[in-house]
Amino acid sequence: MDLDTPAHEIAGMVSAGMVSAEEVIERTLERMRQTEHLNIFISTNPCAISEARRIDDMVRTGSDPGRLAGVPVSIKDNICTRTMPTTCASRMLEGYVSPYEATVVERLRREGAIIVGKTNLDEFAMGLTTEFSVYGPTLNPRNPRYVPGGSSGGSAASVAAGAAAISMGSDTGGSVRNPASFCGVAGFKPTYGMVSRYGLVSYANSIEQVGPLARTIPDLALAMRVIAGPDPRDGTTAGARPVSDTGDGMDGKRIGIVEQMAPDSLHRGVRAVFERAVSGLESLGAICEAVSLEMVDYSVAAYYTITSTEAGSNLARYDNIRYGYGLDREGYEFHRYVTASRDRFGPEVKRRIIAGGFVPSAGYTGRYFLKALKVKSRLAREVNRLFGTYDYLVSPTVPVPPFRLGEMLDDPVGLFQLDINTVTANLTGKPAVSVPCGTHDGLPVGVQLMADSFRDGPLLGAARALEGIVP
Amino acid sequence: MIGLEIHCQLTGLNSKLFCPCRADYRGMEPNTNVCPVCMGLPGTLPLLNAAAVRSAAAIAMSLNCAPGERLAFFRKNYFYPDLPKNFQITQYDAYGHTSVGGRGVVRLDDRDIRITRVQLEEDPGRLSYEGGADGRATTLVDYNRAGVALVEVVTEPDFEDPRQARDFMNMLADTVESLGAADPHLDGAMRADGNVSVRGGDKVEIKNINSFHDLEKALHFEITRQNSLCDAGRTIVQETRHWDERRRITIPSRTKEAELDYRYFLEGDIPWVAMDDDTVRQIREAMPESVMSRRDRYIQYGIAPQVAAVLAADALCCRLFEESHTDRTAKLIANLITTDFMGVMDTREKRAHSRLQAGHLSALAGAIDGGSITRSQARTILARLSRDGGDMGAMIREAGTSGDLAGVVERVIQEEPEAAERARTNPPTINHLVGMVMRKTRGSADPQETLRLIRKALEE
Ligand SMILES: [Zn+2]
């Protein structure tokens, strides 16, 4: 066994007693130490070894250790864990330890997964390079001079570096798929309502989902089967359905190539990988043809308007009253105290909170927020119409290959445009997956497949087929 | 004119609106009735209490306000230390009618009171201020109350005087109590803000009113204040004022509520709630009859509206009435209950301990109706029964023997109004009436007793 072994194989070997969970975790912790310079983890689990021994005891005594027995899993640091802090990579939550555990973490542990650590992210998941972290940027394991993507950059890097077999990220506008594409791993954004958000620190709660990252599509499917399903603590999961095991092949499937997501201006390296993937799908018998989603041109503006509005509200609770850091309250009137304590937010978070106070405010809401909601519903109508004809929609995950650290730091608006292919799935609630499909100049490029709501299982089947034809 | 904005906690529930903490936090140590959800800890989500929705919808329906076909929740965003999330989850009609109750009209003492809306929302925590001896003040926050389900009822400015506003509050208190939705007598369970405008001037809001009694006082004060400003030729400006309980005056509020922008938007964590016909019917069927519809039904019997209103508002008296009346005796029994019984037993507590039973009332009414006892004898018997209990049959028989004579006396006085009037102004002429009674009873009546009864009847 080496550290690139897929999760389902690790679990099989541990359950069969062929390798001990303790050994798997020992070697994972060793890898975490070796890759410390990549700045992947914010904190590590001090109990990982003893938890692994407990799995081994279960194997020895013949009890079922679970579907993820001994599998090393990393968790994005905006998902609550009881034994490690949950910082959201923000000075605002420095040292904050949640008194409860997120539903996804509970479900992973129940199946024998070992949580090895909490991974780095853009502060409160706002960003797509993992550079907006108070703990410094995470480096891309494929080439440390490049960004790993974001905001789940630490999660993608941990999987790419062999420091975890599966990672839990969160995807608000591409935050799982973008770093998966940049780090050359697979990443999945489930249908809205498939996976419980209880314990995911909200950024834009009406469109985000917890989603897995892994090295292979079957591992994504395995993770989804463990974490998906209704949760009595999250009312939006009431309609969640089981994730079916396999797809039914690509033969005769109709796939729409979204014109607006692969325009003439598309980066040539990305285009080359994308076109190879499309011909690969055709060689499996799929019928691929160009389709148009006109609202995509407005989707990024709508996305930032909606997410800023929700972020401004979701982050209002960080007033340093019930928890937080030491700041003497003496002599402060409440509003001045809150203003002073919120100075701890980083620049990107501040930008979005300020925008979030403006776009839905009286006098401007018609011009911005309500218009964004209109784009959202028209986009959903367009996408639903396409899924009346097509089984899947395909596009590059990100219109550019990974870029260097610092390259986009001074261009927040330019950075926003990199979300253009991913935000549609969030605004419409549809499932989407990024499959590593090749490289440009040695840097990974991912291809995105999207399906209709609650067709998460078939979508993963299609992704599996695409994964199989990558050279 | 006066309008009201009333908040009523749903204390009849077991848990808060979005988490399993207790709905009744009273008597608990500060910050012990809390959990990650109602403290707004990172990552927590609200889970809607379905019983709260049913309760709130029942209150709305009692006020003739239909629930929206689909209910939605919104965030009202503002910073305040008693709000754990710095936004309040409430309702708002941004996409059509999505609140537990829309517009409705309630009839109260021959007036139509228009209800603007009924909404379900969460209560904030409680602040208390402790002033130090050195002049520095500390603000303490108790989140035990945070997240308790609250029903907000807003009326149009349809009250002409403070008394009517208080009557409305009492009616609402009776309604939520009879629905089992809340105990309005619990401290702080029902709170009202008022708004007052005089002579077409701007509207002034009054907050921080903590009892029904103070509501009337505060409204009176504010009307007088505004009238004297008008008399002095000054204009009333729109503002928010606070009721100062101790000094019994309203004072200008420091925060400028009107300037706040709450940035309402949809709460995505709570799925829309479908209120289809079946759901609404189930809620309606589970509802006890409302005070108002009961009152209207009583009026159908020919009972005077004021009597019907008094009767309908008291649960015990309603039960006595329902179990004792027939179509023929309804009006009589309603009067026996509201004037005689409630006159003797003048508080809810006294009535709760009284020995009077529905069977007593039907027997008394039958006896009066059959002419075997008089109305005033019934009053005496009812008072004795309510206080001490005893054998009512014997009391009626006993009264009945003298009752025959008393009945004759009553009839004679009715038939001879002029003689009666003369006897009142010129007592010796009373003998004319005695003679009339003797003739009617063919001399069988006891003259002394007859004289006593006539004197008594003339006094009445
Ligand atoms: Zn609670």
Short mmCIF file of N, CA and C and ligand atoms in Angstrom, two decimals, chain B residues 19 21 35 38, ligand 1:
data_model
loop_
_atom_site.label_atom_id
_atom_site.label_comp_id
_atom_site.label_asym_id
_atom_site.label_seq_id
_atom_site.Cartn_x
_atom_site.Cartn_y
_atom_site.Cartn_z
N CYS B 19 -35.05 25.53 17.97
CA CYS B 19 -34.14 24.61 18.66
C CYS B 19 -34.90 23.93 19.79
N CYS B 21 -34.46 23.96 23.01
CA CYS B 21 -34.48 24.60 24.33
C CYS B 21 -35.93 24.90 24.74
N CYS B 35 -28.53 26.71 23.64
CA CYS B 35 -27.82 25.65 22.93
C CYS B 35 -27.10 26.30 21.75
N CYS B 38 -29.62 28.47 19.39
CA CYS B 38 -30.18 29.76 19.81
C CYS B 38 -29.10 30.74 20.25
ZN ZN C 1 -31.52 26.57 21.97
#
